[in-house]
Amino acid sequence: MAKIQRGNYAEKTVFVKVGNLSNIQKDGKLSVRIPIIDVQYVFHAYNVKNYGEDQYSWTGKTKNTESYGRLSVHYTEGKIFGDIEIEDTAFRLIDLSEGIGVLVKIKEDGGDKEDAVGCGNARKDIKFKENGSELSLEKNNSVCYVSVLFLYTDAAAQEGPDLSQLAYSAIQDANEALENSAVSSCDLRFKSVGLASIDMEESSFITEDLEIFIMGYSQADNAWLDPNSPFGTTQANTLRDDYGADVVIVFTGGTYDSTDGDPIHGEAGISVSLGGNLIPQAAFGIVSVNSAMNCKRKIFTHEIGHIMGLLHQDRMFYGRGYNFEAGGLFGKKKRRTLMHTLKKKQKRIHHFSNPDVNFEGEPTGTISANVTDGYDSVERLEQTGCIVADFREDLAPTLSVGITFSPCCSFFVNPDNTRIYTANIDNNTGQSPYQYEWRTSSDGFNYGLVLSTTNEMTQDYTGFQAGDILYIKVIATSFDGITGENFFFQEVF
Amino acid sequence: MKFQFKIYGCLLVALLFVGWSNAPLLSQELFTVLSESTDSTQ
Ligand SMILES: [Zn+2]
C-alpha cells in the first residue's frame, strides 16, 4: 500500500473487498457503487469469458447514460483485478491477496499540453519503403495466436503495481479490442508466454531505450526498416528466443521526455512494413508502467498495434487510426480508435478502425479502396496476424481454436437469421480427431447444456431482440488429450 | 512480496478480519470499502 501510494499513477487509494462477480451480476447487468467517487453505475455485459469457476473476464459498459463507462474485471489464480473508466476518470483495481484489493484513482497528467500525443512519437519523419512487394499471405497456421513476452526493468518493478496482473489485463484488453472490432479469431489473437525481468538502466529518451532491443533502430535514419537488419544480441533478444515470443513488450518505470516536454507513454517498432517487408527484429515495444495503469490510454494495445503493422491517423495508409463524431450518447464529442494519437482530454474507444463495425451508431472507419486511403486497421490486422504469429516457433503449443461463421459476412445477426458457427483448429496443434462441446449463454457466466459435439453449431435467432448478445463457447479436445477453447460474442441487431 | 506491508500490514489484517466477519455468504456488492480513501502523499 505504501508502495502503491508512492506510484506516480496514484491519486487516491482505498482498500476494498471484492465480491465474486459471478454471484453479483444479474442477467448480464452489474450494478456497482464506485468507491472514492461514490457513484452508482449499471454496467451491461458485452464481453464475458467464463473459462471455469476459477477464471473469468467480465467487461461491461454503461448504456443510455450521460457518462461513458467501462468496467473490466479479471479473475485468475485467486486474484481479482482490472480497470474502470468513467468518462474522464480512470481507476485500477489491484489484488493484494485473495479478493482484498486496492482501488486506485489514476492521477491525470499534470504536464500534458494541448498538443500532447498519447502515444510515444507521432513518427512523422518515418518513410516506409514503397518498393516492397505487396504483402503475400502464406499462412502456416490456420488459427493465429501471437505470443507476447513481457519484460520489466527494475524501475518498473519499483513503481509498485503487480506486473503479472498488468500483463494479464493487457492481453485480455487487446483480445477484447480485436473482438469488439470483429477481427476473426482465426486471423489474430494474443497470448502471453511469460513475464521476466531484465537488467536495464533506463534512459530518459524512449527511442534510445528501444534501440537496446532493436539493433540498428534509429528514428532518424530509418535503419531499422531494413529487413536485413541484424537481430540484436541483448538479453531481451535472448529471452525472446528462450520463450519463443513473436513479440516483446518491455515495461519501464521512469518518465520519458519528448522534445516539447510532454510525457511519452510508449513506443514500438513496426514488424510488417507498409510495402509488406517482414522485420521480425523490430517486434519490440516499450510501455511505461505508469501510463499502462491508466486504462483510458490503452497504451499496450496501441503499441502492439504498431508492431502488427498499424500506423497513426496521419499516414496515407488504410491500417491507421480513425477519428469520428459519435452521435447520440456523446453529443458531438469526438472519439478516436486505438491507433489515433490523443490530445489531452481526448479518448480512445476500445476499437481498431473498421468501417463495418459501429460504435454508438457511428462507423468506426471508412472503406479503403487502395493502400493509401480509407481507415481500416482491421483489414490490415487480418493480413498481418498469421505472419507475425509465425515469427517464432511455439514452444508450448496449446490447442488453438478459432470460430468462424456462415453465411458470410456481416458480423451482426438479425432476429430472423440462422447462423452456423464452425470451430477451426490450428493444424499445428494436437492430434486429430477432435471432440467438441458447444454451449451458449445469455449472460456470459451461465452456460447451458452441450448443443453440439461436432465442429459446427447451428443457432436460430428467432425470438431474439435487437441488442441481445448471445455468448458462444466451444471447447475442443484433441485425440492426444490437449484441450483448447474460444468464445464468440454474437450481437443481434 | 511485491508490496511493503511494514506500516500497513497490521491495518490490513484488521481490515481483512472486519471484512470477512461482516461479509454475508453471498455478497451483493462488487466493492465493499474497507478503509477511508487516502490521498497520495508525494
Ligand atoms: Zn503510436
Coordinates of C-alpha atoms and ligand atoms in Angstrom, one line a residue:
Chain A
M1 CA 0.0 0.0 0.0
A2 CA 2.8 2.4 0.9
K3 CA 4.3 1.5 -2.4
I4 CA 1.1 1.9 -4.3
Q5 CA 0.7 5.4 -2.9
R6 CA 4.1 6.3 -4.0
G7 CA 3.5 5.1 -7.6
N8 CA 3.3 8.0 -10.0
Y9 CA -0.1 6.9 -11.2
A10 CA -2.0 7.0 -7.9
E11 CA -4.1 10.0 -6.9
K12 CA -6.4 8.3 -4.3
T13 CA -6.5 4.8 -3.0
V14 CA -8.9 2.8 -1.0
F15 CA -8.9 -0.7 0.4
V16 CA -11.8 -2.8 -0.9
K17 CA -13.1 -6.3 -0.5
V18 CA -14.1 -7.5 -4.0
G19 CA -17.1 -9.8 -4.3
N20 CA -17.5 -12.7 -6.6
L21 CA -18.8 -11.2 -9.8
S22 CA -20.5 -14.4 -10.9
N23 CA -22.9 -14.1 -7.9
I24 CA -23.3 -10.3 -8.2
Q25 CA -24.1 -9.8 -11.9
K26 CA -27.7 -10.5 -12.8
D27 CA -28.8 -11.3 -16.3
G28 CA -25.7 -9.6 -17.7
K29 CA -26.1 -6.5 -15.6
L30 CA -23.8 -5.4 -12.9
S31 CA -24.7 -2.5 -10.5
V32 CA -21.6 -1.1 -8.9
R33 CA -21.1 1.8 -6.4
I34 CA -17.7 3.0 -7.2
P35 CA -15.7 4.0 -4.1
I36 CA -13.8 7.2 -4.0
I37 CA -16.3 9.0 -6.3
D38 CA -19.2 7.2 -4.6
V39 CA -21.4 7.0 -7.6
Q40 CA -23.6 4.1 -8.7
Y41 CA -23.4 2.8 -12.3
V42 CA -25.0 -0.1 -14.1
F43 CA -22.7 -1.9 -16.5
H44 CA -24.1 -4.1 -19.2
A45 CA -22.1 -7.1 -20.1
Y46 CA -20.7 -7.1 -23.6
N47 CA -17.5 -9.2 -23.4
V48 CA -17.5 -12.1 -21.0
K49 CA -15.2 -15.1 -20.9
N50 CA -16.0 -17.7 -18.3
Y51 CA -13.2 -20.2 -18.6
G52 CA -14.5 -22.0 -15.5
E53 CA -15.1 -21.5 -11.8
D54 CA -11.6 -20.2 -11.1
Q55 CA -11.0 -18.0 -14.2
Y56 CA -13.2 -15.4 -15.9
S57 CA -13.0 -12.0 -17.5
W58 CA -16.0 -9.7 -17.4
T59 CA -16.3 -6.4 -19.3
G60 CA -19.4 -4.3 -19.3
K61 CA -20.3 -0.8 -20.3
T62 CA -22.9 1.8 -19.4
K63 CA -25.9 2.2 -21.6
N64 CA -28.1 5.2 -22.1
T65 CA -26.3 7.4 -19.6
E66 CA -24.6 10.7 -19.9
S67 CA -21.2 9.2 -19.0
Y68 CA -19.3 6.6 -21.0
G69 CA -18.3 3.9 -18.6
R70 CA -16.5 0.7 -19.0
L71 CA -15.6 -1.9 -16.3
S72 CA -13.3 -4.8 -16.9
V73 CA -12.5 -7.3 -14.2
H74 CA -10.3 -10.4 -14.4
Y75 CA -10.3 -13.3 -12.0
T76 CA -7.4 -15.8 -12.3
E77 CA -5.2 -17.7 -9.9
G78 CA -7.3 -16.5 -6.9
K79 CA -6.7 -12.8 -7.8
I80 CA -9.3 -10.3 -9.0
F81 CA -8.1 -7.1 -10.7
G82 CA -8.9 -4.8 -13.6
D83 CA -9.9 -1.3 -14.8
I84 CA -12.8 1.1 -14.6
E85 CA -13.2 4.0 -16.9
I86 CA -15.9 6.6 -16.2
E87 CA -15.7 9.4 -18.8
D88 CA -12.6 11.3 -17.8
T89 CA -11.7 9.3 -14.8
A90 CA -9.7 6.0 -14.7
F91 CA -9.4 3.5 -11.9
R92 CA -7.2 0.5 -11.5
L93 CA -8.1 -2.4 -9.2
I94 CA -5.1 -4.3 -7.8
D95 CA -5.4 -7.5 -5.9
L96 CA -3.4 -7.7 -2.7
S97 CA -4.5 -11.1 -1.5
E98 CA -7.4 -13.4 -2.1
G99 CA -10.1 -10.8 -3.1
I100 CA -8.8 -8.0 -0.9
G101 CA -7.5 -5.2 -3.0
V102 CA -6.8 -1.6 -3.6
L103 CA -8.8 0.6 -5.9
V104 CA -6.6 3.3 -7.2
K105 CA -7.9 6.5 -8.8
I106 CA -5.4 7.3 -11.5
K107 CA -3.8 10.7 -11.5
E108 CA -4.3 12.9 -14.5
D109 CA -1.1 14.0 -16.3
G110 CA -0.2 17.4 -14.9
G111 CA 2.2 18.3 -17.7
D112 CA 0.2 17.4 -20.8
K113 CA -0.1 20.3 -23.1
E114 CA -2.9 20.7 -25.6
D115 CA -0.8 19.2 -28.3
A116 CA 0.5 16.2 -26.3
V117 CA 0.2 12.9 -28.1
G118 CA -1.0 9.9 -26.3
C119 CA 1.5 7.6 -28.0
G120 CA 5.2 7.6 -28.0
N121 CA 6.0 9.5 -31.1
A122 CA 4.0 10.8 -33.9
R123 CA 6.6 9.3 -36.2
K124 CA 6.0 11.9 -38.8
D125 CA 9.6 11.6 -40.1
I126 CA 9.5 7.9 -40.9
K127 CA 9.1 7.0 -44.5
F128 CA 8.2 3.5 -45.4
K129 CA 9.8 1.6 -48.2
E130 CA 7.4 1.9 -51.1
N131 CA 9.2 -0.6 -53.3
G132 CA 8.5 -3.6 -51.2
S133 CA 6.3 -6.3 -52.7
E134 CA 2.6 -6.3 -51.7
L135 CA 2.1 -8.4 -48.6
S136 CA 1.8 -12.0 -49.6
L137 CA -0.2 -14.3 -47.4
E138 CA 1.2 -17.7 -46.9
K139 CA -0.4 -19.0 -43.8
N140 CA 1.5 -21.7 -42.0
N141 CA -1.1 -21.6 -39.3
S142 CA -4.9 -21.8 -39.5
V143 CA -5.6 -20.2 -36.1
C144 CA -3.1 -17.5 -35.4
Y145 CA -2.0 -16.6 -31.9
V146 CA 0.7 -14.0 -31.5
S147 CA 2.9 -15.0 -28.5
V148 CA 3.8 -12.0 -26.3
L149 CA 6.7 -11.9 -23.8
F150 CA 6.5 -9.3 -21.1
L151 CA 9.8 -8.0 -19.7
Y152 CA 10.2 -5.4 -17.0
T153 CA 13.0 -3.3 -15.7
D154 CA 13.9 -2.7 -12.0
A155 CA 12.4 0.7 -12.3
A156 CA 9.1 -0.8 -13.5
A157 CA 9.0 -3.2 -10.5
Q158 CA 9.7 -0.2 -8.2
E159 CA 6.6 1.5 -9.3
G160 CA 4.6 -0.9 -7.2
P161 CA 1.8 -2.5 -9.3
D162 CA 1.7 -6.2 -9.6
L163 CA 3.1 -6.6 -13.1
S164 CA 1.6 -10.0 -13.6
Q165 CA -1.8 -8.5 -13.1
L166 CA -1.0 -5.7 -15.5
A167 CA 0.3 -8.1 -18.2
Y168 CA -2.8 -10.3 -17.9
S169 CA -5.1 -7.3 -18.2
A170 CA -3.1 -6.1 -21.2
I171 CA -3.6 -9.4 -23.1
Q172 CA -7.3 -9.6 -22.2
D173 CA -7.8 -6.0 -23.2
A174 CA -6.0 -6.4 -26.6
N175 CA -8.1 -9.5 -27.4
E176 CA -11.2 -7.7 -26.4
A177 CA -10.3 -4.9 -28.7
L178 CA -9.9 -7.5 -31.5
E179 CA -13.3 -9.0 -30.7
N180 CA -15.0 -5.5 -30.5
S181 CA -13.6 -4.7 -33.9
A182 CA -14.7 -8.0 -35.4
V183 CA -11.2 -9.4 -36.1
S184 CA -11.7 -13.1 -36.9
S185 CA -10.4 -15.3 -34.1
C186 CA -8.7 -17.4 -36.9
D187 CA -6.7 -14.4 -38.0
L188 CA -5.4 -12.9 -34.8
R189 CA -5.5 -13.3 -31.0
F190 CA -2.7 -12.6 -28.5
K191 CA -1.4 -14.8 -25.7
S192 CA 1.2 -14.3 -23.1
V193 CA 4.2 -16.6 -23.0
G194 CA 5.8 -15.2 -19.9
L195 CA 6.9 -12.3 -17.7
A196 CA 10.6 -11.9 -16.8
S197 CA 12.9 -9.2 -15.5
I198 CA 15.8 -7.7 -17.5
D199 CA 18.8 -5.8 -16.3
M200 CA 18.5 -2.4 -17.9
E201 CA 19.3 1.1 -16.9
E202 CA 16.5 3.3 -18.3
S203 CA 17.4 6.5 -20.1
S204 CA 15.0 9.4 -20.3
F205 CA 14.7 9.0 -24.1
I206 CA 12.4 6.3 -25.2
T207 CA 13.9 5.9 -28.6
E208 CA 17.3 5.4 -27.0
D209 CA 15.9 2.6 -24.9
L210 CA 14.1 1.0 -27.9
E211 CA 17.5 0.9 -29.6
I212 CA 18.7 -1.5 -26.9
F213 CA 16.2 -4.1 -28.3
I214 CA 16.1 -3.3 -31.9
M215 CA 19.6 -3.3 -33.2
G216 CA 20.2 -0.6 -35.7
Y217 CA 16.9 1.0 -34.9
S218 CA 17.1 4.7 -35.4
Q219 CA 14.2 7.0 -35.9
A220 CA 16.5 9.5 -37.6
D221 CA 17.8 7.3 -40.4
N222 CA 15.1 4.6 -40.6
A223 CA 17.8 2.0 -40.5
W224 CA 15.6 -0.4 -38.6
L225 CA 13.2 -0.5 -41.5
D226 CA 15.7 -2.5 -43.5
P227 CA 14.5 -6.1 -43.3
N228 CA 18.1 -7.3 -43.5
S229 CA 19.0 -5.5 -40.2
P230 CA 20.6 -8.0 -37.8
F231 CA 18.8 -9.2 -34.7
G232 CA 20.0 -7.6 -31.5
T233 CA 22.2 -9.5 -29.2
T234 CA 20.9 -8.1 -25.9
Q235 CA 19.4 -10.0 -23.0
A236 CA 15.9 -9.2 -24.3
N237 CA 16.6 -10.8 -27.6
T238 CA 17.9 -14.0 -25.9
L239 CA 14.8 -14.1 -23.7
R240 CA 12.7 -13.7 -26.7
D241 CA 14.2 -16.8 -28.2
D242 CA 14.0 -18.7 -24.9
Y243 CA 10.3 -18.0 -24.6
G244 CA 9.5 -18.4 -28.3
A245 CA 7.9 -15.0 -28.3
D246 CA 6.7 -13.5 -31.6
V247 CA 6.7 -10.0 -30.0
V248 CA 8.2 -8.5 -26.8
I249 CA 6.8 -5.7 -24.7
V250 CA 9.0 -4.1 -22.1
F251 CA 7.5 -2.4 -19.0
T252 CA 9.5 0.6 -17.9
G253 CA 9.2 2.6 -14.8
G254 CA 10.6 6.0 -15.5
T255 CA 9.2 9.0 -17.3
Y256 CA 10.2 9.6 -20.9
D257 CA 10.8 13.1 -22.1
S258 CA 10.0 14.4 -25.5
T259 CA 11.4 17.5 -27.2
D260 CA 8.4 19.6 -26.2
G261 CA 8.4 18.4 -22.6
D262 CA 5.3 16.2 -22.7
P263 CA 5.4 12.7 -21.2
I264 CA 5.8 9.8 -23.6
H265 CA 3.9 6.7 -22.8
G266 CA 5.2 4.1 -25.2
E267 CA 6.9 3.4 -28.5
A268 CA 7.2 0.3 -30.7
G269 CA 8.8 -1.0 -33.8
I270 CA 6.7 -1.9 -36.9
S271 CA 7.4 -5.5 -37.8
V272 CA 5.5 -5.5 -41.1
S273 CA 6.2 -2.5 -43.2
L274 CA 3.8 -0.7 -45.4
G275 CA 5.3 -2.4 -48.5
G276 CA 5.0 -5.9 -46.9
N277 CA 8.6 -6.3 -45.7
L278 CA 8.8 -8.5 -42.7
I279 CA 11.0 -7.2 -39.9
P280 CA 10.8 -9.6 -37.0
Q281 CA 13.7 -7.9 -35.4
A282 CA 11.6 -4.8 -34.9
A283 CA 8.8 -6.6 -32.9
F284 CA 9.7 -4.8 -29.7
G285 CA 7.7 -2.2 -27.8
I286 CA 8.1 -0.2 -24.7
V287 CA 5.2 0.6 -22.4
S288 CA 5.6 2.8 -19.4
V289 CA 4.0 1.2 -16.3
N290 CA 2.6 4.5 -15.1
S291 CA 0.9 5.1 -18.4
A292 CA -0.4 1.5 -18.6
M293 CA -2.1 1.9 -15.3
N294 CA -4.4 4.4 -16.9
C295 CA -6.9 2.3 -18.8
K296 CA -8.1 5.3 -20.8
R297 CA -4.9 5.4 -22.8
K298 CA -4.9 1.7 -23.8
I299 CA -1.1 2.0 -24.4
F300 CA -0.4 -1.7 -24.6
T301 CA -3.0 -2.3 -27.3
H302 CA -1.9 0.8 -29.2
E303 CA 1.8 -0.2 -29.2
I304 CA 1.2 -3.8 -30.1
G305 CA -1.0 -2.4 -32.9
H306 CA 2.2 -0.7 -34.2
I307 CA 4.1 -3.9 -34.0
M308 CA 1.4 -5.6 -36.1
G309 CA 1.9 -3.0 -38.8
L310 CA -0.7 -0.3 -37.9
L311 CA 0.1 3.4 -38.1
H312 CA -1.3 6.7 -36.8
Q313 CA -4.2 8.6 -38.5
D314 CA -1.9 11.0 -40.3
R315 CA -0.3 8.4 -42.6
M316 CA -1.6 7.8 -46.1
F317 CA -2.3 4.2 -45.3
Y318 CA -5.5 2.2 -44.6
G319 CA -4.2 0.5 -41.5
R320 CA -4.5 3.6 -39.4
G321 CA -6.4 5.1 -36.6
Y322 CA -9.8 6.9 -37.2
N323 CA -11.3 9.9 -35.7
F324 CA -15.1 10.1 -35.8
E325 CA -18.1 12.0 -34.4
A326 CA -20.1 9.9 -32.1
G327 CA -23.7 10.9 -32.1
G328 CA -26.4 10.2 -29.5
L329 CA -24.8 9.3 -26.3
F330 CA -21.9 11.5 -26.6
G331 CA -23.4 14.5 -28.3
K332 CA -20.7 15.8 -30.7
K333 CA -17.7 14.6 -28.7
K334 CA -15.0 13.2 -30.9
R335 CA -13.8 9.7 -30.2
R336 CA -10.7 8.0 -31.5
T337 CA -10.0 4.4 -32.4
L338 CA -7.0 2.8 -30.9
M339 CA -4.3 3.8 -33.4
H340 CA -5.3 7.5 -33.3
T341 CA -3.0 9.8 -31.3
L342 CA -4.5 11.6 -28.4
K343 CA -4.5 15.2 -27.3
K344 CA -5.4 16.0 -23.7
K345 CA -8.9 15.1 -22.7
Q346 CA -9.4 13.0 -25.8
K347 CA -10.4 9.4 -25.5
R348 CA -9.8 6.2 -27.3
I349 CA -12.6 3.7 -27.6
H350 CA -11.7 0.0 -27.4
H351 CA -11.9 -0.5 -31.1
F352 CA -9.5 -0.7 -34.1
S353 CA -10.8 1.2 -37.1
N354 CA -13.3 -0.9 -39.1
P355 CA -15.9 0.6 -41.5
D356 CA -18.1 -2.5 -40.9
V357 CA -18.4 -2.0 -37.1
N358 CA -20.3 0.8 -35.5
F359 CA -19.7 2.4 -32.1
E360 CA -22.8 4.0 -30.6
G361 CA -24.3 4.1 -34.1
E362 CA -21.4 5.5 -36.0
P363 CA -19.0 3.6 -38.2
T364 CA -15.5 3.2 -36.7
G365 CA -13.7 3.6 -40.0
T366 CA -14.1 4.2 -43.7
I367 CA -13.8 1.8 -46.6
S368 CA -10.4 1.5 -48.2
A369 CA -10.3 1.3 -52.0
N370 CA -6.5 1.1 -52.1
V371 CA -3.5 1.0 -49.9
T372 CA -3.3 4.8 -49.4
D373 CA -6.9 5.6 -48.5
G374 CA -9.6 4.7 -46.0
Y375 CA -9.4 3.9 -42.4
D376 CA -9.4 0.1 -41.8
S377 CA -7.0 -1.2 -39.3
V378 CA -8.9 -4.5 -39.1
E379 CA -8.2 -5.3 -42.7
R380 CA -4.5 -4.9 -42.0
L381 CA -4.6 -6.9 -38.8
E382 CA -6.3 -9.8 -40.6
Q383 CA -3.4 -9.7 -43.1
T384 CA -0.5 -9.5 -40.7
G385 CA -1.8 -11.6 -37.8
C386 CA -0.7 -15.0 -39.1
I387 CA 2.5 -13.6 -40.4
V388 CA 3.6 -12.2 -37.0
A389 CA 2.3 -15.3 -35.3
D390 CA 4.9 -17.2 -37.3
F391 CA 7.9 -15.2 -36.2
R392 CA 8.8 -17.7 -33.6
E393 CA 8.0 -21.4 -33.1
D394 CA 5.5 -22.0 -30.3
L395 CA 7.4 -23.8 -27.5
A396 CA 4.4 -24.9 -25.5
P397 CA 1.6 -25.3 -28.1
T398 CA -1.9 -25.4 -26.8
L399 CA -4.9 -26.3 -28.9
S400 CA -5.7 -23.2 -30.8
V401 CA -9.4 -22.9 -31.6
G402 CA -10.9 -20.2 -33.8
I403 CA -14.5 -19.7 -34.5
T404 CA -15.9 -18.7 -37.9
F405 CA -19.5 -18.3 -39.0
S406 CA -21.7 -18.6 -42.1
P407 CA -23.4 -17.2 -44.0
C408 CA -20.8 -14.6 -44.6
C409 CA -20.2 -11.6 -43.9
S410 CA -21.9 -9.2 -41.6
F411 CA -20.6 -9.6 -38.1
F412 CA -24.1 -8.9 -36.7
V413 CA -27.1 -11.1 -37.0
N414 CA -30.8 -10.3 -37.4
P415 CA -33.5 -11.8 -35.2
D416 CA -34.9 -13.9 -38.1
N417 CA -31.5 -15.3 -39.1
T418 CA -30.0 -18.7 -38.6
R419 CA -26.2 -18.9 -38.4
I420 CA -23.8 -21.8 -38.4
Y421 CA -20.6 -21.5 -36.3
T422 CA -17.6 -23.6 -37.1
A423 CA -14.7 -24.4 -34.9
N424 CA -11.3 -24.3 -36.6
I425 CA -8.3 -26.0 -35.0
D426 CA -4.9 -24.9 -35.8
N427 CA -3.3 -27.6 -37.9
N428 CA -0.1 -27.4 -35.9
T429 CA -1.7 -28.2 -32.5
G430 CA -2.9 -31.5 -31.2
Q431 CA -3.7 -34.8 -33.0
S432 CA -7.0 -35.3 -34.8
P433 CA -9.7 -36.4 -34.4
Y434 CA -11.0 -33.7 -32.1
Q435 CA -14.0 -33.7 -29.8
Y436 CA -16.1 -30.6 -29.4
E437 CA -18.6 -29.2 -26.9
W438 CA -20.6 -26.2 -27.9
R439 CA -22.6 -24.2 -25.3
T440 CA -24.4 -20.9 -25.3
S441 CA -25.2 -18.4 -22.6
S442 CA -27.3 -15.2 -22.3
D443 CA -25.1 -13.6 -19.5
G444 CA -21.7 -15.0 -20.3
F445 CA -21.4 -16.7 -17.0
N446 CA -24.0 -19.4 -17.0
Y447 CA -23.8 -21.8 -19.9
G448 CA -26.4 -24.4 -20.7
L449 CA -26.2 -28.0 -21.9
V450 CA -24.0 -29.1 -24.8
L451 CA -25.7 -28.1 -28.0
S452 CA -23.4 -29.8 -30.5
T453 CA -20.4 -32.2 -30.4
T454 CA -19.3 -31.7 -34.0
N455 CA -17.1 -28.9 -35.3
E456 CA -20.3 -27.0 -36.1
M457 CA -23.2 -25.5 -34.2
T458 CA -26.4 -24.1 -35.7
Q459 CA -28.2 -21.3 -33.9
D460 CA -31.6 -20.0 -34.8
Y461 CA -32.1 -16.3 -33.7
T462 CA -35.9 -16.4 -33.9
G463 CA -37.3 -14.7 -30.8
F464 CA -34.1 -12.7 -30.1
Q465 CA -34.3 -9.0 -29.9
A466 CA -32.1 -6.2 -31.2
G467 CA -29.4 -5.5 -28.6
D468 CA -29.3 -9.1 -27.3
I469 CA -25.9 -10.7 -27.0
L470 CA -25.5 -14.5 -27.2
Y471 CA -22.3 -15.8 -25.7
I472 CA -21.0 -18.9 -27.5
K473 CA -18.3 -21.1 -26.2
V474 CA -16.6 -24.1 -27.7
I475 CA -14.2 -26.5 -26.0
A476 CA -12.2 -28.8 -28.2
T477 CA -10.1 -31.8 -27.1
S478 CA -7.6 -33.5 -29.3
F479 CA -7.0 -37.2 -29.7
D480 CA -3.9 -36.8 -27.5
G481 CA -5.8 -35.1 -24.8
I482 CA -4.9 -31.4 -25.3
T483 CA -7.8 -29.0 -24.8
G484 CA -8.5 -25.5 -26.1
E485 CA -11.4 -23.2 -26.1
N486 CA -12.7 -20.0 -27.6
F487 CA -15.6 -17.6 -27.3
F488 CA -17.8 -15.8 -29.7
F489 CA -20.0 -12.8 -28.8
Q490 CA -22.9 -12.6 -31.1
E491 CA -24.6 -9.3 -31.1
V492 CA -28.2 -9.2 -32.5
F493 CA -29.3 -6.2 -34.5
Chain B
M1 CA 6.3 -9.9 -1.7
K2 CA 5.9 -7.1 -4.1
F3 CA 4.2 -4.7 -1.6
Q4 CA 5.7 -3.3 1.5
F5 CA 3.4 -4.1 4.4
K6 CA 5.6 -2.8 7.2
I7 CA 3.3 0.1 8.1
Y8 CA 0.0 -1.2 6.7
G9 CA 0.3 -4.9 7.5
C10 CA -1.4 -4.7 10.8
L11 CA -4.1 -2.4 9.5
L12 CA -4.7 -4.8 6.6
V13 CA -5.0 -7.8 8.8
A14 CA -7.5 -5.9 10.9
L15 CA -9.5 -4.9 7.9
L16 CA -9.4 -8.4 6.5
F17 CA -10.9 -9.6 9.7
V18 CA -13.6 -7.0 9.7
G19 CA -14.3 -7.5 6.1
W20 CA -14.7 -11.3 6.4
S21 CA -16.6 -11.3 9.6
N22 CA -19.2 -8.8 8.2
A23 CA -19.4 -10.5 4.8
P24 CA -22.7 -12.3 4.1
L25 CA -22.3 -15.6 2.4
L26 CA -23.4 -14.2 -1.0
S27 CA -22.0 -10.7 -1.2
Q28 CA -24.3 -8.5 -3.4
E29 CA -21.7 -5.7 -3.8
L30 CA -18.7 -5.8 -6.1
F31 CA -16.8 -3.4 -3.8
T32 CA -17.0 -3.4 0.0
V33 CA -15.0 -0.4 1.2
L34 CA -12.6 -1.4 4.0
S35 CA -10.9 2.0 4.6
E36 CA -11.2 5.7 4.1
S37 CA -9.9 6.7 0.8
T38 CA -6.4 8.1 1.1
D39 CA -4.8 10.9 -0.9
S40 CA -1.5 10.0 -2.3
T41 CA 1.4 11.6 -0.4
Q42 CA 4.1 12.5 -2.8
Ligands
ZN1 ZN 1.5 5.3 -31.7

